[in-house]
Coordinates of C-alpha atoms and ligand atoms in Angstrom, one line a residue:
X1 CA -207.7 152.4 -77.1
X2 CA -209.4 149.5 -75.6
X3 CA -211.0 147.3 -78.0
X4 CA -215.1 147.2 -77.9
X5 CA -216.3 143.9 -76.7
X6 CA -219.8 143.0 -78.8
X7 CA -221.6 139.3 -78.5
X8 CA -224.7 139.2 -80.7
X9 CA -227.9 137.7 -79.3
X10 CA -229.4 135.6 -82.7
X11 CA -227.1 133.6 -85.3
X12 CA -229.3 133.5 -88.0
X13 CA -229.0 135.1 -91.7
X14 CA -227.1 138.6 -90.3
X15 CA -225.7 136.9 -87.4
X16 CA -224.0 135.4 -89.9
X17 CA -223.2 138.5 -91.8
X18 CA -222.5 140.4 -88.6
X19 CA -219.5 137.4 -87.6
X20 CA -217.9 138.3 -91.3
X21 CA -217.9 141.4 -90.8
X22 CA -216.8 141.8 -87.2
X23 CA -214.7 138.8 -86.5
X24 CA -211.0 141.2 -87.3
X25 CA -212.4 144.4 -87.6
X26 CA -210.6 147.1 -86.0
X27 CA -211.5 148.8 -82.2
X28 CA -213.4 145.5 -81.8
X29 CA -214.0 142.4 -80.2
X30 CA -215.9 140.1 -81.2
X31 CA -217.2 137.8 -78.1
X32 CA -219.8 135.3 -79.2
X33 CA -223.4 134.9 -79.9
X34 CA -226.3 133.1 -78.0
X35 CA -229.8 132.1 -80.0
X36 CA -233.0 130.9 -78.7
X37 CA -232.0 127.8 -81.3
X38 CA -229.4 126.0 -80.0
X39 CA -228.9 124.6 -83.7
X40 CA -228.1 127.8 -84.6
X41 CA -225.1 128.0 -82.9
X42 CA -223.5 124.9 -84.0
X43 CA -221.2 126.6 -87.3
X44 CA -220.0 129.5 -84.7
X45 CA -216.5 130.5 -85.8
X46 CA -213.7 129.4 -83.4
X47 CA -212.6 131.6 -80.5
X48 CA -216.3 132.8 -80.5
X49 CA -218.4 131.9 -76.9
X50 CA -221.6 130.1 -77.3
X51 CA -223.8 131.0 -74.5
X52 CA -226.4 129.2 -73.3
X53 CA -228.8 131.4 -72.8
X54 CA -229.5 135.1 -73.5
X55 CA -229.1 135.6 -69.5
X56 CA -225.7 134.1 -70.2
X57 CA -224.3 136.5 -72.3
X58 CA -226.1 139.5 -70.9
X59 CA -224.3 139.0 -67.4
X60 CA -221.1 138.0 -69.1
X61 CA -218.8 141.0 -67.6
X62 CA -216.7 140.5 -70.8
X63 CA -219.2 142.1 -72.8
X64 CA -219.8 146.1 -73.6
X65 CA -222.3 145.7 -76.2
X66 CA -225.2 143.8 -77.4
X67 CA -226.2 143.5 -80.7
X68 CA -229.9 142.5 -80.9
X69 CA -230.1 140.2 -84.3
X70 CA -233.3 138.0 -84.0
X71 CA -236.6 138.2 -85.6
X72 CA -238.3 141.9 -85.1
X73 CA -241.1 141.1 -82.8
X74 CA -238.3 139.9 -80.0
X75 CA -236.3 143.5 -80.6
X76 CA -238.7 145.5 -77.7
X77 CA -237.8 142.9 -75.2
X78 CA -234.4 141.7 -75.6
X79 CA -233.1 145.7 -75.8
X80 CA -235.0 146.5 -72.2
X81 CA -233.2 143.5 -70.9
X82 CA -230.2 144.2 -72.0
X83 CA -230.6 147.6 -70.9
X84 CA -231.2 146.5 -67.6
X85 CA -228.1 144.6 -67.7
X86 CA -226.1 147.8 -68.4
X87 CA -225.1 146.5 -71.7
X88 CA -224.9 149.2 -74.4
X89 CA -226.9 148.4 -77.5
X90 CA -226.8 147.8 -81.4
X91 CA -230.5 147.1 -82.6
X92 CA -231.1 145.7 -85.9
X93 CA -233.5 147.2 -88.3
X94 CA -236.8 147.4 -87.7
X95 CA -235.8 149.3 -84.6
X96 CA -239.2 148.4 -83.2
X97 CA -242.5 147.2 -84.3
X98 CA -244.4 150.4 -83.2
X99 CA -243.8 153.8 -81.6
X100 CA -244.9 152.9 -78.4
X101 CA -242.6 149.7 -78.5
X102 CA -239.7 152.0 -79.6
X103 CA -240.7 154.9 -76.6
X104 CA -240.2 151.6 -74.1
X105 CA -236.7 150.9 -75.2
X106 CA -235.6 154.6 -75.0
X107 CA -237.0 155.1 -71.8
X108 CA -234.9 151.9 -70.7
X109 CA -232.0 152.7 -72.1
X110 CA -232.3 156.3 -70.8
X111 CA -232.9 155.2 -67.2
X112 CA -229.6 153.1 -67.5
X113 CA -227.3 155.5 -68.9
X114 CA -226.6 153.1 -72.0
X115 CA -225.6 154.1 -75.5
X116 CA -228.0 152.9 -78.0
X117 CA -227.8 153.2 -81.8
X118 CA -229.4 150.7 -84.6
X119 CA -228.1 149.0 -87.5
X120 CA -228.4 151.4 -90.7
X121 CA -225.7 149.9 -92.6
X122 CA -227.3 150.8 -95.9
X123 CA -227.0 154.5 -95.3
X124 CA -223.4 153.8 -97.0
X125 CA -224.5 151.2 -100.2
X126 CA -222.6 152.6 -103.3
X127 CA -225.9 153.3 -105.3
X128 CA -227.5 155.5 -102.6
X129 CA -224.4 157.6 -102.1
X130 CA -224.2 158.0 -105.9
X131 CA -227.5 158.9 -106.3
X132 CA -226.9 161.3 -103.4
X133 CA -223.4 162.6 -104.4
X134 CA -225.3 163.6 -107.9
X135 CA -227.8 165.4 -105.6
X136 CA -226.0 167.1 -103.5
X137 CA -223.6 168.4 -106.2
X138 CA -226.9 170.3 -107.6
X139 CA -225.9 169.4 -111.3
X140 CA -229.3 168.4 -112.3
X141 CA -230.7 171.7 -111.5
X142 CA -233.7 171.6 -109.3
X143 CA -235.2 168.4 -109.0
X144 CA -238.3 167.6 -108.7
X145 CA -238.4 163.5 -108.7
X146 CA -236.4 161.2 -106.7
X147 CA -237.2 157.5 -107.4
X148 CA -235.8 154.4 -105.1
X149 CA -236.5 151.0 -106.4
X150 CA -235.8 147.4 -105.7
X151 CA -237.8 144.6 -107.8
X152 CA -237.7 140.7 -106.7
X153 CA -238.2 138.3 -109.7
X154 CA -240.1 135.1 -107.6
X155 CA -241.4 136.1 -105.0
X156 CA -239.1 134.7 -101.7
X157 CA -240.2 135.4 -98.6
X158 CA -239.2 133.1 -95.8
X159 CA -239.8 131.5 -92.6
X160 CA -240.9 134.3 -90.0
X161 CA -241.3 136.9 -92.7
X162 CA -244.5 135.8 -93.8
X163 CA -246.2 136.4 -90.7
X164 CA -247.6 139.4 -89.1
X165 CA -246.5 138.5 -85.4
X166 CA -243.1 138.4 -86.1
X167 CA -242.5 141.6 -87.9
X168 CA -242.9 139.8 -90.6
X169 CA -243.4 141.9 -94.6
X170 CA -241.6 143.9 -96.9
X171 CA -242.6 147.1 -95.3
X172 CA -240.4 146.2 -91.9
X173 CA -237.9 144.4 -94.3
X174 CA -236.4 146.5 -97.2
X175 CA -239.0 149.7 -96.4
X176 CA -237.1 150.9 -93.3
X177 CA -233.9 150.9 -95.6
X178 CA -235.7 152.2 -98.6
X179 CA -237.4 155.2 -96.5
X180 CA -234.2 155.7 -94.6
X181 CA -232.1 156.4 -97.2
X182 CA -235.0 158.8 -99.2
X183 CA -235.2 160.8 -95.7
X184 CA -230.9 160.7 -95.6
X185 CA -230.6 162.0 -99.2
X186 CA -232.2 165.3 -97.8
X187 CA -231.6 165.4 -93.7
X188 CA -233.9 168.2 -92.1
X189 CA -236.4 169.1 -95.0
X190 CA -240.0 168.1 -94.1
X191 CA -242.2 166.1 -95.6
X192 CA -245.7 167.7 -96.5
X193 CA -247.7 164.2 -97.7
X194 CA -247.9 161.3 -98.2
X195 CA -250.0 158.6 -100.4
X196 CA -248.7 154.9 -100.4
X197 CA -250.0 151.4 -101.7
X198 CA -249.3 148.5 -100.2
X199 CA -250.2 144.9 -100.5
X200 CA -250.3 141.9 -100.5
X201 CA -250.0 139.9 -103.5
X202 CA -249.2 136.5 -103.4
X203 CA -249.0 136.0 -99.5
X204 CA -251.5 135.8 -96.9
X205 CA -250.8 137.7 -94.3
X206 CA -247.8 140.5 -94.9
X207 CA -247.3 143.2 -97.5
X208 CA -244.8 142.3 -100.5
X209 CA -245.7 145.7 -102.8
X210 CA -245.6 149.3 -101.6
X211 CA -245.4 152.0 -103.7
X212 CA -245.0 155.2 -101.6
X213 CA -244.9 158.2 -103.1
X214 CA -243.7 161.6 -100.6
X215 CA -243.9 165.5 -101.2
X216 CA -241.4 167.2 -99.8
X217 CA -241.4 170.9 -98.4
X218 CA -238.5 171.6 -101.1
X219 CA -240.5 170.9 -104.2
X220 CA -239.0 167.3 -104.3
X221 CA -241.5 164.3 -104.5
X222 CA -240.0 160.8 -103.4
X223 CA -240.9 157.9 -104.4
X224 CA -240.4 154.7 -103.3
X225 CA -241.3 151.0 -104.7
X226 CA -241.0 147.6 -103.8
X227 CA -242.3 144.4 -105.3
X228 CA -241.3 140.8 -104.6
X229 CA -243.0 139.5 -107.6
X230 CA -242.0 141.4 -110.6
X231 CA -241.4 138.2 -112.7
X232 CA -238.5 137.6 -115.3
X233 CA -237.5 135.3 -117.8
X234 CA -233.7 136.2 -117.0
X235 CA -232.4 132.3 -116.4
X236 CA -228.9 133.9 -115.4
X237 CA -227.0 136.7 -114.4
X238 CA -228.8 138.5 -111.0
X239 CA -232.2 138.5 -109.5
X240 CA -233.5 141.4 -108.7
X241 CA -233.4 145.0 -110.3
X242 CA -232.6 148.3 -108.1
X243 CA -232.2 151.7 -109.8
X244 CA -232.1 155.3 -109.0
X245 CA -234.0 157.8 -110.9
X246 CA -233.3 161.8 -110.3
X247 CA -234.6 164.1 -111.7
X248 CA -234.2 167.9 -112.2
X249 CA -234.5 170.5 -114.7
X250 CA -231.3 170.3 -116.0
X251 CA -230.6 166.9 -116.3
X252 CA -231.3 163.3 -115.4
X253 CA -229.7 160.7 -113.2
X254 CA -229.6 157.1 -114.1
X255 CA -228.2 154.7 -111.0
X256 CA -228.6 151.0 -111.7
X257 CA -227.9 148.1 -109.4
X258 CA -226.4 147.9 -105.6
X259 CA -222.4 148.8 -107.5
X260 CA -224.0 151.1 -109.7
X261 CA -223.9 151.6 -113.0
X262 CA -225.6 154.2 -114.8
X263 CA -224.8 157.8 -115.9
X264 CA -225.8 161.6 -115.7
X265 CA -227.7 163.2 -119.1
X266 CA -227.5 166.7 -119.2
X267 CA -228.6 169.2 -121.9
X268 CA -226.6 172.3 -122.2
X269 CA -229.3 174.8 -122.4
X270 CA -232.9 174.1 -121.1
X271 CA -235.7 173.9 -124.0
X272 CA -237.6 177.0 -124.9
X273 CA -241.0 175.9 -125.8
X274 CA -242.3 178.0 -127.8
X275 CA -246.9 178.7 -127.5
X276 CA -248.7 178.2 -130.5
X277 CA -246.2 177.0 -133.0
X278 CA -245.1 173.5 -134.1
X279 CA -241.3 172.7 -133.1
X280 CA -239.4 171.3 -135.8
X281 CA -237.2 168.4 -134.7
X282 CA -234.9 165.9 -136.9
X283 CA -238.5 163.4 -136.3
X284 CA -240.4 166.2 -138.1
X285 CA -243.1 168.5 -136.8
X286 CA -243.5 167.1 -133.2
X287 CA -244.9 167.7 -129.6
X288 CA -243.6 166.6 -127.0
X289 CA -241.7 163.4 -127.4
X290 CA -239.7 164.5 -130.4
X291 CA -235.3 164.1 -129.6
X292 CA -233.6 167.2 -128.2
X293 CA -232.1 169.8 -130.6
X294 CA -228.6 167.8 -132.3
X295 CA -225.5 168.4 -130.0
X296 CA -227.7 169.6 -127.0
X297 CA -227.1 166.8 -125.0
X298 CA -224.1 165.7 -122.9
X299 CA -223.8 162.5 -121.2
X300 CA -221.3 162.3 -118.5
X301 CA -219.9 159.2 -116.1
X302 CA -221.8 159.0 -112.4
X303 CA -219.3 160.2 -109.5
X304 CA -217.3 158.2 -108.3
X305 CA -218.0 157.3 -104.4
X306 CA -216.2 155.1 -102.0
X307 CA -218.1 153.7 -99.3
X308 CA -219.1 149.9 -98.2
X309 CA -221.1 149.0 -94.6
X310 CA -217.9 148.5 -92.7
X311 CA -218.1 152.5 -92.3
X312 CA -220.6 151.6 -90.6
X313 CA -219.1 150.3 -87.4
X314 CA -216.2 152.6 -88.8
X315 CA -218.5 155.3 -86.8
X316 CA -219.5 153.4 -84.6
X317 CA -215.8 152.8 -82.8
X318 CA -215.0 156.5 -83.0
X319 CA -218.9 157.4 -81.9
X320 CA -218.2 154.9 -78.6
X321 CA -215.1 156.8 -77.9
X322 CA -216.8 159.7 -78.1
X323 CA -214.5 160.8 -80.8
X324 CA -218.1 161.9 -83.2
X325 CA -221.5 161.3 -82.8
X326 CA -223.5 157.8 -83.5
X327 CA -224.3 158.2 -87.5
X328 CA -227.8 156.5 -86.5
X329 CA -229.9 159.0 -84.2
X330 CA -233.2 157.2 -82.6
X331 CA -235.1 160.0 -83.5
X332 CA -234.0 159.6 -87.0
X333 CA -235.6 155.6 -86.7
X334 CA -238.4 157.3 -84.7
X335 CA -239.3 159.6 -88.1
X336 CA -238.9 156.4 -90.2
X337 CA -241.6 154.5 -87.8
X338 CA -243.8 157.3 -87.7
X339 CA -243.6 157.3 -91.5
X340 CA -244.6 154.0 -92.3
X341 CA -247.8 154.8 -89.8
X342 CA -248.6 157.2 -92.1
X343 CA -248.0 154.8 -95.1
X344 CA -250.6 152.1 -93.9
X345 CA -253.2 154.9 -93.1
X346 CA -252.9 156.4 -96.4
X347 CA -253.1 152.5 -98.2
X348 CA -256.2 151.8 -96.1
X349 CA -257.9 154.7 -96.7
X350 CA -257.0 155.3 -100.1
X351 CA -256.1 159.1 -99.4
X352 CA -253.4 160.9 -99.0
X353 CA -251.9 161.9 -94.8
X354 CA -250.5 164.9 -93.9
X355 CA -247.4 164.4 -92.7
X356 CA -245.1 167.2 -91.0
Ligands
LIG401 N1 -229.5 145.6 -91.7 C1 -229.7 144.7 -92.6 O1 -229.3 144.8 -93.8 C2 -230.5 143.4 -92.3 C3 -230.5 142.3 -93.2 C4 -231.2 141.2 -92.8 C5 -231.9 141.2 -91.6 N2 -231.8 142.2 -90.7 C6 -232.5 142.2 -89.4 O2 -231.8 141.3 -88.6 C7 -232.8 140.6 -87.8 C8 -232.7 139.1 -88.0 O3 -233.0 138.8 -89.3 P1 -232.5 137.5 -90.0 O4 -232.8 137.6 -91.4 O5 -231.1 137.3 -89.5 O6 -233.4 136.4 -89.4 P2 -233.1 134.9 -89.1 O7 -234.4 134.2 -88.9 O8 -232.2 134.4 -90.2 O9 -232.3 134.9 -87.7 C9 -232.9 135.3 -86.5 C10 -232.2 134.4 -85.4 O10 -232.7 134.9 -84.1 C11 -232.9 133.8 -83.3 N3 -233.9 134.2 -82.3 C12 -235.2 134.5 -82.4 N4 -235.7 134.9 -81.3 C13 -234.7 134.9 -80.4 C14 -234.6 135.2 -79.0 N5 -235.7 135.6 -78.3 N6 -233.4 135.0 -78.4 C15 -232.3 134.6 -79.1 N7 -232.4 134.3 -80.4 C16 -233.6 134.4 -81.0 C17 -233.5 132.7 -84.3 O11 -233.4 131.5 -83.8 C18 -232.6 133.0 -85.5 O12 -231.4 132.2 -85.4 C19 -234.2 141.2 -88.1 O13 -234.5 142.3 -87.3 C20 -233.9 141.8 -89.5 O14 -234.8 142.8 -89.9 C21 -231.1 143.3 -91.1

């Protein structure tokens, strides 16, 4: 099958990560990148065309598909142009800045008869797909909490980041991924509300806290939290904190860290409570934050997954050759968009939205 030939318009931080990754990867071809920097270009690997212009490389016959990699307010733009250059597309994250922007690109990509798909990598990061795999696998009963956290310890944010008319905040940053994977861990179930804080704590313009918190149709409220800030005296060893929390009636899931660590607690019979008496526990007469009853509970390892964000473009070669579908549906980014509408409402006005 004949290799898929990608150039990448921006060669900034996931340009970068983007060459890694796709400079030998398999059913693709790597072409070369253009920026609106010309600096930018200057450490482009070997091989690799640097264009001189966007134009350039969107008329560059050699080319199938464009990966759109710049700063978020220029993703609208660029993907209508290189829809209109019958170039099939790879959008990064934020798809868009809005729904309308996002209806736009659709609507140009439909009138050209061009694939397009976005950048989702983290849909395969280990911890999410453990925290998922113990889901799915229904071992912790019914659950009732999901929480998906990521804590910063000094609060970098960088260059266009901190300003609104770039896409700039953490909402449009980490939230897509953060949402995204929440609305993954259970595909088609609805959600019923939602209440969210966000703000802006040290910067001036953008948001660098959320806490979101979601009720689900099934029972299931998801939570999500973000802070930039969450200072630590830690002077080595990593910078930032990310854990899964699950929760169910039968058990608890611990998943700590992007290669989690962590592990399942489980009790082998669910606690009778018992009205109007005192439980006796090895603490004494207690209520309710006495330990479990001796030998009740089991700790067991996390599952084992297998997964790393070259299955991303993994699908994407056999979803080009028609061989499955794209793993990243617009709609899917369209739900995520019309999520974090409702997540600035609901931090504005203090209340909660209805949702679906
Ligand atoms: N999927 C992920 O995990 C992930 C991680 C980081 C960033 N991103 C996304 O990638 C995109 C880029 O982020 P970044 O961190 O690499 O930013 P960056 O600032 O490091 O790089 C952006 C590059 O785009 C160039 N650029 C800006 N406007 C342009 C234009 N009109 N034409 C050509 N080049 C232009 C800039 O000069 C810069 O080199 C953002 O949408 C961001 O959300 C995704």
């Amino acid at each position: 099958m004949k290799d898929i030939r990608i150039a990448i318009i921006g060669h900034g931080f996931m340009g970068h990560e983007h060459e890694k990754m796709l400079s030998d990867f398999p059913g693709i071809r790597l072409v070369g990148f253009s920026d609106i920097d010309p600096t930018q270009l200057e450490d482009v690997g070997p091989g690799l065309k640097r264009y001189a212009s966007n134009e350039e490389l969107l008329n560059d016959p050699e080319v199938d598909v464009v990966m759109v990699v710049c700063n978020n307010n220029q993703h609208r733009d660029i993907v209508i142009q290189a829809a209109n250059a019958k170039k099939d597309i790879i959008c990064e994250k934020p798809v868009a800045m809005s729904l309308a922007e996002l209806d736009e690109m659709e609507e140009a990509c439909r009138k050209n008869g061009v694939k397009f798909t976005v950048h989702h990598q983290r849909r395969f990061d280990p911890d999410f797909r453990t925290a998922k795999a113990v889901y799915d696998s229904g071992t912790l009963g019914d659950v009732y909490t999901i929480k998906n956290s990521l804590y910063g310890f000094n609060g970098n944010m960088h260059d266009w980041h901190v300003f609104i008319s770039e896409g700039g905040g953490m909402l449009y940053d980490w939230g897509v991924h953060l949402l995204d994977q929440m609305l993954w861990m259970m595909p088609g179930v609805k959600i019923k509300s939602v209440f969210a804080d966000v703000r802006s704590v040290i910067n001036f313009e953008v948001d660098d806290y959320f806490k979101i918190l979601m009720r689900f149709e099934n029972g299931v409220t998801g939570e999500v939290e973000l802070g930039t800030y969450y200072l630590s005296d830690r002077k080595e060893g990593k910078w930032f904190e990310r854990h899964w929390f699950v929760g169910g009636n039968k058990g608890t899931a611990y998943v700590d860290g992007f290669h989690p660590e962590g592990k399942i607690v489980r009790t082998s019979h669910l606690l009778q409570n018992v009205g109007n008496k005192r439980t006796m526990t090895s603490a004494g007469p207690t209520r309710s934050f006495g330990p479990a009853p001796e030998g009740t509970i089991l700790t067991e390892p996390l599952p084992e997954v297998h997964t790393g964000h070259e299955n991303y473009f993994e699908n994407y070669v056999r979803a080009y050759h028609g061989e499955e579908e794209f793993l990243v549906k617009i709609d899917e980014t369209r739900r995520v968009l019309r999520l974090m509408d409702a997540v600035r409402e609901s931090a504005k006005t203090g209340r909660s939205v209805d949702f679906e």
